[in-house]
Short mmCIF file of N, CA and C in Angstrom, two decimals:
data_model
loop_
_atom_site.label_atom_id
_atom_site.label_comp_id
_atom_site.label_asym_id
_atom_site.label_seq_id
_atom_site.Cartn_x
_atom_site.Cartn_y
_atom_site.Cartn_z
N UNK A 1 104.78 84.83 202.25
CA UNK A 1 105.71 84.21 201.34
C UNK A 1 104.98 83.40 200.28
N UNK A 2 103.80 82.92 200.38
CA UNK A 2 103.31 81.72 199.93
C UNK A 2 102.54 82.88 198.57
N UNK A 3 102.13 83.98 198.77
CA UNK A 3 101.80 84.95 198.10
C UNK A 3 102.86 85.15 197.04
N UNK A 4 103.94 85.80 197.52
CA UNK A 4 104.92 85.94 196.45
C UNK A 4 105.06 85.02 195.84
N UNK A 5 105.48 83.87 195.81
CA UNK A 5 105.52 82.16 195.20
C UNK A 5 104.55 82.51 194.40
N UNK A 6 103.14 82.84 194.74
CA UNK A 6 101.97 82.62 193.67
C UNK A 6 101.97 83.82 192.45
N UNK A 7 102.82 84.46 193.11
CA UNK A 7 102.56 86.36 191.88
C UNK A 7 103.88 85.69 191.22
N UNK A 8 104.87 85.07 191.58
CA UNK A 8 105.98 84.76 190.94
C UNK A 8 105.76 83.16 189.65
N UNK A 9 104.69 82.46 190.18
CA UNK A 9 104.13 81.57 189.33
C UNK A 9 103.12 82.18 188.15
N UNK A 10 102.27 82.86 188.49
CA UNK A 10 101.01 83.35 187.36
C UNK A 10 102.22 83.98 186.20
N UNK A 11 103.40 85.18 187.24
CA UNK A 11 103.81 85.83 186.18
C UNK A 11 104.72 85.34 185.03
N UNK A 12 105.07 84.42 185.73
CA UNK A 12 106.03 83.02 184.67
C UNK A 12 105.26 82.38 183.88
N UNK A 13 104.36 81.97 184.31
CA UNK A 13 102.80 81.50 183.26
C UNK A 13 102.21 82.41 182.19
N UNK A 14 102.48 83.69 182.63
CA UNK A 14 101.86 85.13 181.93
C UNK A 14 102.57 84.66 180.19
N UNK A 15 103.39 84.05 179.85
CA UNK A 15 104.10 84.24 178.40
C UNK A 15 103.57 82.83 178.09
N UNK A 16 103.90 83.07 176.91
CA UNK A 16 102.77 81.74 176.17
C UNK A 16 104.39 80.97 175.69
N UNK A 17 105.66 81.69 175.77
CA UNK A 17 106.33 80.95 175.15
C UNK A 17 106.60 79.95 175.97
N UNK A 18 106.66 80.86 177.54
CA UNK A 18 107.52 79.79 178.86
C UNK A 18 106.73 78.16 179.24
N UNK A 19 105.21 78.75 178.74
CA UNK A 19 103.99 77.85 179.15
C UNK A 19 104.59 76.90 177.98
N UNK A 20 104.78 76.94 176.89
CA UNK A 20 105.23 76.23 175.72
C UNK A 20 106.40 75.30 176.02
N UNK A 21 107.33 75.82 176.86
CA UNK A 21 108.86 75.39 177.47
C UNK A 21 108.19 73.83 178.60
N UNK A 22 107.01 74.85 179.31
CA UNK A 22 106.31 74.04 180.77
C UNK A 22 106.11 72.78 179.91
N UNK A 23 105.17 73.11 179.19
CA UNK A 23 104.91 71.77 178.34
C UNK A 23 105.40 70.77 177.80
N UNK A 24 107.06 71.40 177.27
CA UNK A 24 107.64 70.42 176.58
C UNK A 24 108.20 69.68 178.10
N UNK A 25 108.62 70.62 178.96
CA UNK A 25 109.38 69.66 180.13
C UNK A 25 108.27 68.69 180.70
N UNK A 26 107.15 68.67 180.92
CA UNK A 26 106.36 67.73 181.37
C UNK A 26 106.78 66.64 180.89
N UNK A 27 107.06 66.48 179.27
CA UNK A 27 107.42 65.41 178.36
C UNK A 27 108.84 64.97 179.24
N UNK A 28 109.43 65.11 179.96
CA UNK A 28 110.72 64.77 180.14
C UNK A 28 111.92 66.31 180.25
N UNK A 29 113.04 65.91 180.75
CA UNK A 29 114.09 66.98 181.25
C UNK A 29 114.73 67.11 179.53
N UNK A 30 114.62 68.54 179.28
CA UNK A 30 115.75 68.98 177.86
C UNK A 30 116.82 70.01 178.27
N UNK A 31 117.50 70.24 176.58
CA UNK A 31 118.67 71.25 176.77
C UNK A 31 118.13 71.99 176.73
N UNK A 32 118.33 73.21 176.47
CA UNK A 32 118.41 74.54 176.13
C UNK A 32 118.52 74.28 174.04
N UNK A 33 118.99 73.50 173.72
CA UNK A 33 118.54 73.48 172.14
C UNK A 33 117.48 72.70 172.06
N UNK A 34 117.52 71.81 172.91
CA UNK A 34 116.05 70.83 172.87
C UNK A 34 114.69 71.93 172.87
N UNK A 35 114.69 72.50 174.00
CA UNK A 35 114.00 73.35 174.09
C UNK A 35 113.29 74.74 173.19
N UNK A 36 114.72 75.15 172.42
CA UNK A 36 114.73 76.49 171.31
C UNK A 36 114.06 75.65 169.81
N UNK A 37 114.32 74.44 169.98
CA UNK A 37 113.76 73.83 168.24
C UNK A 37 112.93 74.31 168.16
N UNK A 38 111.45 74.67 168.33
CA UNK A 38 110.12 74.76 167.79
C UNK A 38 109.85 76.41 167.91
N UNK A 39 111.00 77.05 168.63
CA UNK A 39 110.88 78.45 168.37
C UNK A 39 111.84 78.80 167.48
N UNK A 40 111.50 80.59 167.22
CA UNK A 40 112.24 81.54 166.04
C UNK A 40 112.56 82.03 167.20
N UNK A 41 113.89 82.01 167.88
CA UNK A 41 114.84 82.58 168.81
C UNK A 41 115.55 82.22 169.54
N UNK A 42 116.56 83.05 169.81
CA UNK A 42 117.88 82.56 169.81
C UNK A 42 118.21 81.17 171.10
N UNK A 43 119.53 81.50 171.39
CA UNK A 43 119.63 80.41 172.68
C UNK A 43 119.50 80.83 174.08
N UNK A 44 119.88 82.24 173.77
CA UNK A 44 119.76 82.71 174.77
C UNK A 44 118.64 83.60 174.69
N UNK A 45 117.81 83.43 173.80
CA UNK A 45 116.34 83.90 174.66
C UNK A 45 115.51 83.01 175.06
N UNK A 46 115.89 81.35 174.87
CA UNK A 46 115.21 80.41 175.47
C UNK A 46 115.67 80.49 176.82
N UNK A 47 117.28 80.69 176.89
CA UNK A 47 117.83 80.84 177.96
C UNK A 47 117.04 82.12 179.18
N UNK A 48 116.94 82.94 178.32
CA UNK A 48 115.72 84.40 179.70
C UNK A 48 114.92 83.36 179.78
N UNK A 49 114.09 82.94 179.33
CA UNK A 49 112.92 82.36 179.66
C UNK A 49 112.97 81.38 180.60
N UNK A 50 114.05 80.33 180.59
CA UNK A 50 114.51 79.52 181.54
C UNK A 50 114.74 80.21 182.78
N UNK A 51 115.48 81.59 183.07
CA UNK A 51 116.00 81.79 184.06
C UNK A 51 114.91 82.44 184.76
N UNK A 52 113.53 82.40 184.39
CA UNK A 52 112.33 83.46 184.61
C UNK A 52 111.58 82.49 185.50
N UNK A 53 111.78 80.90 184.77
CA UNK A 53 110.48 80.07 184.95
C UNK A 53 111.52 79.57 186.32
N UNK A 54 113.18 79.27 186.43
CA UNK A 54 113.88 78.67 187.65
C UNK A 54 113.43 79.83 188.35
N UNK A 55 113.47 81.25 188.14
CA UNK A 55 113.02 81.63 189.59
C UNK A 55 112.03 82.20 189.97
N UNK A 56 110.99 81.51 189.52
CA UNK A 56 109.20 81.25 189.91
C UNK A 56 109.67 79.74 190.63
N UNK A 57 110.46 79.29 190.61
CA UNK A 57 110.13 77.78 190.95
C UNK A 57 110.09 76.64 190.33
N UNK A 58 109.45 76.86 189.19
CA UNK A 58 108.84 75.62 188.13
C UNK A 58 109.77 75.34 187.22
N UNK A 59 110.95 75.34 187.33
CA UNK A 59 112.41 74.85 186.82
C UNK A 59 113.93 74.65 187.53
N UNK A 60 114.01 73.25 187.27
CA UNK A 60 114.98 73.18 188.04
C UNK A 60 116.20 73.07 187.08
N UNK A 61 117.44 73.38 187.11
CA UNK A 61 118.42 72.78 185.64
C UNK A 61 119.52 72.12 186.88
N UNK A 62 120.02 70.92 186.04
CA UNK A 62 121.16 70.16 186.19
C UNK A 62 122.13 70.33 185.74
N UNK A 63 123.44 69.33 186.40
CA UNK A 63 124.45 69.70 185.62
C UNK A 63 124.82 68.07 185.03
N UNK A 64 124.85 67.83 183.63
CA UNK A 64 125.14 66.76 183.36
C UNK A 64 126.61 66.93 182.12
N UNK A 65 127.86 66.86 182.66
CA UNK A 65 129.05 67.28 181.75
C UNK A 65 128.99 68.75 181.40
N UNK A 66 128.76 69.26 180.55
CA UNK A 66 128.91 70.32 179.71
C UNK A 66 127.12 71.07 179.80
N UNK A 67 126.29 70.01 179.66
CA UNK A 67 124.83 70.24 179.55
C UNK A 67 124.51 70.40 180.87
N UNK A 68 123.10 71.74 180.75
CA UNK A 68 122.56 71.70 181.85
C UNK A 68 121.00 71.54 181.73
N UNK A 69 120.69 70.15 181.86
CA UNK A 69 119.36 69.96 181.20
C UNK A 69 118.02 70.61 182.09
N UNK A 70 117.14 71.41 182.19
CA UNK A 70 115.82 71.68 182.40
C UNK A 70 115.36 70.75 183.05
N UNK A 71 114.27 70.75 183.83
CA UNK A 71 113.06 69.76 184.61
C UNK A 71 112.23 70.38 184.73
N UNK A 72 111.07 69.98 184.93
CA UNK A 72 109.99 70.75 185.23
C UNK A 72 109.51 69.96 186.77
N UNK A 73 109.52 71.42 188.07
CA UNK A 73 109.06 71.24 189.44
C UNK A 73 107.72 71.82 189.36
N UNK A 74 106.70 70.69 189.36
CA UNK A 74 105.36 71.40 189.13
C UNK A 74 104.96 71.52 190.25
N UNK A 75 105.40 71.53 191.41
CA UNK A 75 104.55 71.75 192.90
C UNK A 75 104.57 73.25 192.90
N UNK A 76 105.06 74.67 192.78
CA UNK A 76 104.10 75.75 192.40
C UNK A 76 102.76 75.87 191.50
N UNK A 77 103.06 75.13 190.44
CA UNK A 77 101.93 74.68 190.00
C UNK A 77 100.54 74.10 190.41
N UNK A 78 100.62 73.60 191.67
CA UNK A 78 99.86 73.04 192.28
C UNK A 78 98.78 74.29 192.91
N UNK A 79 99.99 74.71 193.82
CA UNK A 79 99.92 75.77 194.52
C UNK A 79 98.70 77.00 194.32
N UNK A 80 99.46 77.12 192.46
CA UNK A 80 98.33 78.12 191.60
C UNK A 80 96.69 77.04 191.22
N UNK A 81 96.79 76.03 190.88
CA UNK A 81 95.44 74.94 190.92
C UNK A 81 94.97 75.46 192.35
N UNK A 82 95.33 75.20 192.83
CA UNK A 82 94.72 74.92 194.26
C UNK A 82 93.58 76.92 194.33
N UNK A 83 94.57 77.62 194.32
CA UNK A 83 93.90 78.88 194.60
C UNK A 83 92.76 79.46 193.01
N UNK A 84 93.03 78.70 192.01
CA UNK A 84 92.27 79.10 190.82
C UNK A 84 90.89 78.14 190.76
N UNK A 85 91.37 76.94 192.01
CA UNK A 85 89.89 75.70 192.44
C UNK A 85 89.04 76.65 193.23
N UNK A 86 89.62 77.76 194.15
CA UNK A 86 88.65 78.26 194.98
C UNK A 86 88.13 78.91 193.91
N UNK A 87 88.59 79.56 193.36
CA UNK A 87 87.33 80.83 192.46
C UNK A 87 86.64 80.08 191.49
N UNK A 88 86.55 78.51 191.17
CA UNK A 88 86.06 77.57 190.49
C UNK A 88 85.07 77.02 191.25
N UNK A 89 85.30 76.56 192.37
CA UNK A 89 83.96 76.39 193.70
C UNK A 89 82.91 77.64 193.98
N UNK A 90 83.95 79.07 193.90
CA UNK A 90 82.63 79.99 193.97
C UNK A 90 81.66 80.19 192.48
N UNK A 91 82.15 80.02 191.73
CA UNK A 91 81.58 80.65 190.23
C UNK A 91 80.38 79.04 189.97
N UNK A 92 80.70 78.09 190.27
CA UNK A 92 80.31 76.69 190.41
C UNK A 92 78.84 77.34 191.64
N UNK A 93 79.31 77.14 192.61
CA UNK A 93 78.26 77.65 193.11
C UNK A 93 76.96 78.75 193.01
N UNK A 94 78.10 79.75 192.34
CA UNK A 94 77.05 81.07 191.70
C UNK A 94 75.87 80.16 190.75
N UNK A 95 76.83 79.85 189.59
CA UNK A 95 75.70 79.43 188.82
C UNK A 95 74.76 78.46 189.07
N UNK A 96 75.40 77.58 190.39
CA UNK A 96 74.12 76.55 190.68
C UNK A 96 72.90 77.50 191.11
N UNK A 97 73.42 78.52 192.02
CA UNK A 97 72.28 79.29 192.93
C UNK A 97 71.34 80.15 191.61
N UNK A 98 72.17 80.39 190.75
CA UNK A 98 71.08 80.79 189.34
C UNK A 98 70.28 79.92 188.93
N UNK A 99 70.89 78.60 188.46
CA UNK A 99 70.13 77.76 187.92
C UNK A 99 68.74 77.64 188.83
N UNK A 100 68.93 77.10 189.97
CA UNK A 100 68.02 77.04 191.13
C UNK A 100 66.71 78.43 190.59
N UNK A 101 67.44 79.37 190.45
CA UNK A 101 66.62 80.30 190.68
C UNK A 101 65.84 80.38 189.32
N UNK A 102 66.38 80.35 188.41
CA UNK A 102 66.26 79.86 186.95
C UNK A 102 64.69 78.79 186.72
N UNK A 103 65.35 77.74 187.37
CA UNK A 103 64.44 76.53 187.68
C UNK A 103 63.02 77.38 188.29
N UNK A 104 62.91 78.02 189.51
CA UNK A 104 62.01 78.51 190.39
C UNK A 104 61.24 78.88 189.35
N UNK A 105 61.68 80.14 189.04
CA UNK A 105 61.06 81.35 187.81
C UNK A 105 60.43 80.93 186.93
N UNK A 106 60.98 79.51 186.13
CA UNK A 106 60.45 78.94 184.91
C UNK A 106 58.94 78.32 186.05
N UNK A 107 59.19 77.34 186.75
CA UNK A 107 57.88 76.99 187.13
C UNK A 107 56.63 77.58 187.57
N UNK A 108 57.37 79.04 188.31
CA UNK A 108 56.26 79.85 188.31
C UNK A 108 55.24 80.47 187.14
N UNK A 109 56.25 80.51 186.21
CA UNK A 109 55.56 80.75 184.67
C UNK A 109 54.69 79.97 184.23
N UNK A 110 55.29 78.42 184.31
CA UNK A 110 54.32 77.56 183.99
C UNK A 110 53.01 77.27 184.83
N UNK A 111 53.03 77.75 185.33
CA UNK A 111 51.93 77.73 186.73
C UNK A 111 50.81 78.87 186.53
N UNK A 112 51.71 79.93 186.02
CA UNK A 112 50.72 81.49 185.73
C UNK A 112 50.23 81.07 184.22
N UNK A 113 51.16 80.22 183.30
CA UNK A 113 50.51 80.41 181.88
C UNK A 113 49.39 79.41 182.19
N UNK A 114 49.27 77.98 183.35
CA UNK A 114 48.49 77.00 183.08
C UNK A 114 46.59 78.07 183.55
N UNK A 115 47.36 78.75 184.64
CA UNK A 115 45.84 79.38 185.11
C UNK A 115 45.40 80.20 184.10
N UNK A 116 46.16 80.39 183.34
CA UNK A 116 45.73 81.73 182.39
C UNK A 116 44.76 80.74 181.13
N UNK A 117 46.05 79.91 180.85
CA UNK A 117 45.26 79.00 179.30
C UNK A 117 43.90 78.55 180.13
N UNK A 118 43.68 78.02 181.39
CA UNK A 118 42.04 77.65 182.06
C UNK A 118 41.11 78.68 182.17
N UNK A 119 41.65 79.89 182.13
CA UNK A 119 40.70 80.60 182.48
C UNK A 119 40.62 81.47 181.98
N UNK A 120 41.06 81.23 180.73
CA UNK A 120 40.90 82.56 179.15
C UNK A 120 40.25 81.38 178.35
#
């Protein structure tokens, strides 16, 4: 289950508009016009986008009178941090074990050029 949650988060993340939506809700809970101002489209294509990101998780909407304002539930969010930290610990590690090796290689050089400049 915890799988699906995560293919259902990346793929809600996958659009640059919804990530744009994520962002503004961090700022605080909006409408659905709050939300459409800074785009070229309609209400109800802010509206798909809303109903994409509530069911990944990372939106919750209310009912306040007539309005149903947006929130942003970032604990899937987490979820995806958490599994994009592991491949950040391995790649972190890769390159330390290069550097290391990096480091080795260079000193051996300096070691072969010092015998060479003594004894040319």
């Amino acid at each position: 289950m915890a799988g699906d949650q995560l293919s259902a988060t990346f793929s809600a993340l996958g659009d640059p508009t919804r990530r744009a939506i994520l962002a503004r809700l961090s700022d605080g809970e909006a409408t659905v016009g709050e939300l459409a101002a800074p785009f070229d489209m309609t209400l109800a294509a802010v509206s798909k986008h809303l109903r994409v990101l509530e069911a990944a998780g990372l939106v919750t909407r209310g009912r306040d009178a007539q309005f149903r304002p947006a929130r942003l539930n970032a604990r899937p969010l987490a979820a995806a941090s958490e599994w994009i930290g592991d491949y950040a610990r391995f790649w972190g590690d890769s390159l330390g074990a290069l550097d290391h090796y990096l480091n080795a290689f260079q000193q051996l050089r300096t070691t072969a050029d010092d015998k060479e400049n003594n004894h040319g």
